[in-house]
Amino acid sequence: MSRMNLLFTLTSLSVVLVAVERFSFTTRVLLQPYGFLRLHELVQLTVLIPLTVIVPALIFREVSRDFSALRSREGKWLFLAFVIGTYFYATGNGLHEMASAAFNEHCDANAFTGDLCGGLFFNDFYTGNTMFFAGALLMNTSLLAIESRNPDESSAQGSPAALVLNAAVYAVTVLAYAGLDRSPVGLVYAVGMLLVAGAFFLKVRQHYRLFPFTTYSALVYALGGFASLVVRIFL
């Protein structure tokens, strides 16, 4: 298995762990003192979300050819954009998780009233999610842009089966956030990524095997984005 396919597999593993943990017993365990946080948010903030940042950082290393692309002026700007995206991704997730903990423990999620619960709801589903997905969009766009300047000759070898399988797994996650979530922010992100990844893929489609992250991203958001649109429109 190539290093890129290994990283795609780790991405699949991370999103599966995030999804499984959200339905586990950790959502029912309050931490003391004062029940200040659920075990769920602690696991997300300290273990699972850091994993979803580490893997893209390793992908950046691969698509930049062991950071050699950072020698150029464009490479330095793209690295800066990736770092800024990571900041918003992590900050947005932290805001989302903290607001979610308070909102779900102290408010009626289906019929909340008052400024406090209203503010927690908005920070949970809109403020946090907007920062989170904006950061993800910037991170992914940076990766796509830097890979477009650095084709990988070695990636043309071997079967694309692992890439396709991992893309399908991640597309299910996109569907969950964009098609089934209470907030439409994930859908806006998915459509945005569909357009961005699709544009990069069209530029390299004749040599797509040399651009594994671009091919992977285009497939992820084509499957997940279109499925989300169908769910939102017809279901």
Tab-separated table of C-alpha atoms in Angstrom:
chain	number	residue	atom	x	y	z
A	1	MET	CA	0.000	0.000	0.000
A	2	SER	CA	1.335	3.446	-0.934
A	3	ARG	CA	1.840	6.063	1.750
A	4	MET	CA	-1.026	8.147	0.373
A	5	ASN	CA	-3.392	5.182	0.477
A	6	LEU	CA	-2.227	4.470	4.023
A	7	LEU	CA	-3.085	8.052	4.967
A	8	PHE	CA	-6.471	7.759	3.243
A	9	THR	CA	-7.079	4.595	5.284
A	10	LEU	CA	-6.147	6.442	8.496
A	11	THR	CA	-8.587	9.167	7.475
A	12	SER	CA	-11.322	6.551	7.097
A	13	LEU	CA	-10.430	5.073	10.468
A	14	SER	CA	-10.531	8.482	12.150
A	15	VAL	CA	-13.969	9.410	10.794
A	16	VAL	CA	-15.350	5.968	11.706
A	17	LEU	CA	-14.023	6.376	15.264
A	18	VAL	CA	-15.562	9.867	15.499
A	19	ALA	CA	-18.939	8.507	14.365
A	20	VAL	CA	-18.883	5.428	16.620
A	21	GLU	CA	-17.836	7.442	19.660
A	22	ARG	CA	-20.743	9.861	19.184
A	23	PHE	CA	-23.174	6.969	19.749
A	24	SER	CA	-21.255	5.400	22.633
A	25	PHE	CA	-21.711	5.469	26.410
A	26	THR	CA	-19.382	8.490	26.645
A	27	THR	CA	-22.295	10.848	25.904
A	28	ARG	CA	-23.898	9.768	29.203
A	29	VAL	CA	-20.849	10.205	31.472
A	30	LEU	CA	-20.589	13.594	33.206
A	31	LEU	CA	-17.177	14.658	34.479
A	32	GLN	CA	-16.702	16.242	37.878
A	33	PRO	CA	-16.707	18.734	39.467
A	34	TYR	CA	-20.062	20.271	38.579
A	35	GLY	CA	-20.626	17.978	35.596
A	36	PHE	CA	-18.489	20.487	33.674
A	37	LEU	CA	-18.166	18.288	30.586
A	38	ARG	CA	-19.259	14.962	29.188
A	39	LEU	CA	-16.678	12.259	28.589
A	40	HIS	CA	-17.756	12.458	24.942
A	41	GLU	CA	-16.437	16.007	24.474
A	42	LEU	CA	-13.216	15.169	26.305
A	43	VAL	CA	-12.504	12.220	23.990
A	44	GLN	CA	-13.361	14.278	20.906
A	45	LEU	CA	-11.228	17.262	21.920
A	46	THR	CA	-8.153	15.398	23.172
A	47	VAL	CA	-7.975	12.261	21.007
A	48	LEU	CA	-10.185	12.071	17.916
A	49	ILE	CA	-10.106	15.608	16.542
A	50	PRO	CA	-6.293	15.862	16.958
A	51	LEU	CA	-6.102	12.687	14.860
A	52	THR	CA	-8.121	14.381	12.109
A	53	VAL	CA	-5.538	17.200	12.128
A	54	ILE	CA	-2.419	15.020	12.239
A	55	VAL	CA	-3.429	13.011	9.167
A	56	PRO	CA	-3.935	16.082	6.902
A	57	ALA	CA	-0.566	17.402	8.134
A	58	LEU	CA	1.035	14.142	6.985
A	59	ILE	CA	-0.821	14.434	3.680
A	60	PHE	CA	0.600	17.953	3.321
A	61	ARG	CA	4.054	16.443	3.733
A	62	GLU	CA	3.339	13.954	0.949
A	63	VAL	CA	1.799	16.357	-1.574
A	64	SER	CA	4.567	18.909	-0.941
A	65	ARG	CA	7.174	16.179	-1.540
A	66	ASP	CA	8.539	16.151	1.984
A	67	PHE	CA	7.974	19.923	2.299
A	68	SER	CA	10.344	20.685	-0.595
A	69	ALA	CA	7.562	22.684	-2.296
A	70	LEU	CA	7.763	25.211	0.541
A	71	ARG	CA	10.965	26.573	-0.993
A	72	SER	CA	8.861	28.479	-3.518
A	73	ARG	CA	6.935	31.631	-2.657
A	74	GLU	CA	3.632	29.979	-3.637
A	75	GLY	CA	4.443	26.995	-1.439
A	76	LYS	CA	5.058	29.228	1.575
A	77	TRP	CA	1.717	30.997	1.090
A	78	LEU	CA	-0.087	27.665	0.732
A	79	PHE	CA	1.530	26.383	3.908
A	80	LEU	CA	0.385	29.529	5.720
A	81	ALA	CA	-3.144	29.011	4.379
A	82	PHE	CA	-3.052	25.409	5.615
A	83	VAL	CA	-1.995	26.542	9.101
A	84	ILE	CA	-4.732	29.206	9.227
A	85	GLY	CA	-7.268	26.608	8.080
A	86	THR	CA	-6.095	24.236	10.819
A	87	TYR	CA	-6.586	26.988	13.414
A	88	PHE	CA	-10.172	27.668	12.365
A	89	TYR	CA	-10.905	23.941	12.046
A	90	ALA	CA	-9.704	23.226	15.584
A	91	THR	CA	-11.169	26.386	17.147
A	92	GLY	CA	-14.535	25.808	15.502
A	93	ASN	CA	-14.636	22.231	16.707
A	94	GLY	CA	-13.726	23.264	20.241
A	95	LEU	CA	-16.478	25.892	20.283
A	96	HIS	CA	-18.953	23.386	18.850
A	97	GLU	CA	-18.114	20.681	21.404
A	98	MET	CA	-18.279	22.988	24.425
A	99	ALA	CA	-21.553	24.558	23.314
A	100	SER	CA	-22.962	21.126	22.511
A	101	ALA	CA	-22.138	19.828	25.998
A	102	ALA	CA	-23.939	22.702	27.725
A	103	PHE	CA	-26.847	22.797	25.286
A	104	ASN	CA	-27.615	19.078	25.498
A	105	GLU	CA	-27.307	18.931	29.287
A	106	HIS	CA	-29.184	22.081	30.281
A	107	CYS	CA	-31.625	22.854	27.454
A	108	ASP	CA	-34.507	21.129	25.711
A	109	ALA	CA	-32.923	20.453	22.334
A	110	ASN	CA	-36.295	20.343	20.553
A	111	ALA	CA	-38.063	23.252	22.283
A	112	PHE	CA	-35.460	25.547	23.837
A	113	THR	CA	-36.269	29.074	25.035
A	114	GLY	CA	-34.329	32.087	26.299
A	115	ASP	CA	-31.118	33.791	25.269
A	116	LEU	CA	-28.827	31.350	27.075
A	117	CYS	CA	-30.121	28.206	25.395
A	118	GLY	CA	-30.591	30.068	22.118
A	119	GLY	CA	-26.980	31.229	22.225
A	120	LEU	CA	-25.729	27.740	23.022
A	121	PHE	CA	-27.773	26.327	20.137
A	122	PHE	CA	-26.381	28.910	17.733
A	123	ASN	CA	-22.777	28.366	18.841
A	124	ASP	CA	-23.238	24.590	18.609
A	125	PHE	CA	-24.830	24.375	15.161
A	126	TYR	CA	-23.782	27.600	13.432
A	127	THR	CA	-20.819	29.512	14.906
A	128	GLY	CA	-18.741	26.441	15.706
A	129	ASN	CA	-19.712	24.574	12.545
A	130	THR	CA	-19.059	27.595	10.316
A	131	MET	CA	-15.541	28.028	11.693
A	132	PHE	CA	-14.927	24.275	11.563
A	133	PHE	CA	-16.002	23.840	7.936
A	134	ALA	CA	-14.350	27.085	6.788
A	135	GLY	CA	-11.113	25.786	8.239
A	136	ALA	CA	-11.572	22.409	6.558
A	137	LEU	CA	-12.245	24.129	3.226
A	138	LEU	CA	-9.051	26.171	3.525
A	139	MET	CA	-6.989	23.148	4.585
A	140	ASN	CA	-8.241	21.009	1.703
A	141	THR	CA	-7.893	23.777	-0.877
A	142	SER	CA	-4.286	24.286	0.228
A	143	LEU	CA	-3.584	20.575	-0.187
A	144	LEU	CA	-5.191	20.504	-3.624
A	145	ALA	CA	-3.287	23.576	-4.770
A	146	ILE	CA	0.095	22.345	-3.640
A	147	GLU	CA	-0.447	18.885	-5.107
A	148	SER	CA	-1.389	20.444	-8.454
A	149	ARG	CA	2.161	21.832	-8.594
A	150	ASN	CA	3.832	18.595	-7.523
A	151	PRO	CA	2.637	15.478	-9.394
A	152	ASP	CA	3.675	12.159	-7.865
A	153	GLU	CA	5.088	9.781	-10.478
A	154	SER	CA	5.190	6.889	-8.012
A	155	SER	CA	1.431	7.018	-7.377
A	156	ALA	CA	0.705	5.816	-10.933
A	157	GLN	CA	1.720	2.309	-9.890
A	158	GLY	CA	-0.702	-0.169	-8.352
A	159	SER	CA	-4.457	-0.531	-8.141
A	160	PRO	CA	-6.703	2.462	-7.278
A	161	ALA	CA	-9.047	0.158	-5.331
A	162	ALA	CA	-7.872	1.349	-1.902
A	163	LEU	CA	-8.340	4.989	-2.910
A	164	VAL	CA	-11.863	4.356	-4.199
A	165	LEU	CA	-12.858	2.370	-1.105
A	166	ASN	CA	-11.549	5.019	1.281
A	167	ALA	CA	-13.255	7.760	-0.718
A	168	ALA	CA	-16.556	5.890	-0.394
A	169	VAL	CA	-16.127	5.606	3.380
A	170	TYR	CA	-15.441	9.320	3.739
A	171	ALA	CA	-18.338	10.164	1.425
A	172	VAL	CA	-20.685	8.549	3.961
A	173	THR	CA	-19.326	10.963	6.583
A	174	VAL	CA	-19.929	13.887	4.227
A	175	LEU	CA	-23.514	12.687	3.797
A	176	ALA	CA	-23.994	12.544	7.580
A	177	TYR	CA	-22.788	16.119	8.127
A	178	ALA	CA	-24.176	17.682	4.954
A	179	GLY	CA	-27.352	15.735	4.302
A	180	LEU	CA	-28.599	14.662	7.710
A	181	ASP	CA	-27.414	17.317	10.162
A	182	ARG	CA	-29.799	19.815	11.730
A	183	SER	CA	-27.767	22.739	10.390
A	184	PRO	CA	-27.259	23.417	6.662
A	185	VAL	CA	-23.655	24.603	7.203
A	186	GLY	CA	-22.251	21.180	6.338
A	187	LEU	CA	-24.173	21.160	3.067
A	188	VAL	CA	-22.699	24.524	2.063
A	189	TYR	CA	-19.240	23.122	2.809
A	190	ALA	CA	-19.862	19.931	0.834
A	191	VAL	CA	-21.076	21.835	-2.225
A	192	GLY	CA	-18.142	24.232	-1.944
A	193	MET	CA	-15.670	21.351	-1.761
A	194	LEU	CA	-17.423	19.629	-4.674
A	195	LEU	CA	-16.811	22.715	-6.807
A	196	VAL	CA	-13.224	23.250	-5.624
A	197	ALA	CA	-12.132	19.613	-5.864
A	198	GLY	CA	-13.961	19.225	-9.169
A	199	ALA	CA	-12.153	22.238	-10.629
A	200	PHE	CA	-8.742	20.899	-9.617
A	201	PHE	CA	-9.607	17.434	-10.912
A	202	LEU	CA	-10.680	18.748	-14.312
A	203	LYS	CA	-7.235	20.316	-14.737
A	204	VAL	CA	-5.432	17.010	-14.146
A	205	ARG	CA	-8.027	14.468	-15.290
A	206	GLN	CA	-5.845	13.107	-18.098
A	207	HIS	CA	-3.098	12.299	-15.581
A	208	TYR	CA	-5.270	11.757	-12.505
A	209	ARG	CA	-3.159	8.859	-11.215
A	210	LEU	CA	-0.344	11.354	-10.551
A	211	PHE	CA	-2.610	13.396	-8.268
A	212	PRO	CA	-4.051	10.969	-5.677
A	213	PHE	CA	-5.332	13.549	-3.193
A	214	THR	CA	-7.112	15.467	-5.947
A	215	THR	CA	-8.680	12.282	-7.304
A	216	TYR	CA	-9.655	11.139	-3.801
A	217	SER	CA	-11.210	14.527	-2.922
A	218	ALA	CA	-13.138	14.791	-6.186
A	219	LEU	CA	-14.584	11.314	-5.649
A	220	VAL	CA	-15.422	11.957	-1.975
A	221	TYR	CA	-17.360	15.148	-2.635
A	222	ALA	CA	-18.956	13.940	-5.855
A	223	LEU	CA	-20.438	10.976	-3.971
A	224	GLY	CA	-21.100	12.705	-0.648
A	225	GLY	CA	-22.097	16.073	-2.073
A	226	PHE	CA	-24.597	14.790	-4.615
A	227	ALA	CA	-26.054	12.315	-2.116
A	228	SER	CA	-26.488	15.140	0.403
A	229	LEU	CA	-28.266	17.317	-2.145
A	230	VAL	CA	-30.642	14.467	-2.990
A	231	VAL	CA	-31.419	13.893	0.702
A	232	ARG	CA	-31.985	17.593	1.404
A	233	ILE	CA	-34.196	18.122	-1.643
A	234	PHE	CA	-36.259	14.961	-1.762
A	235	LEU	CA	-36.329	13.524	1.765
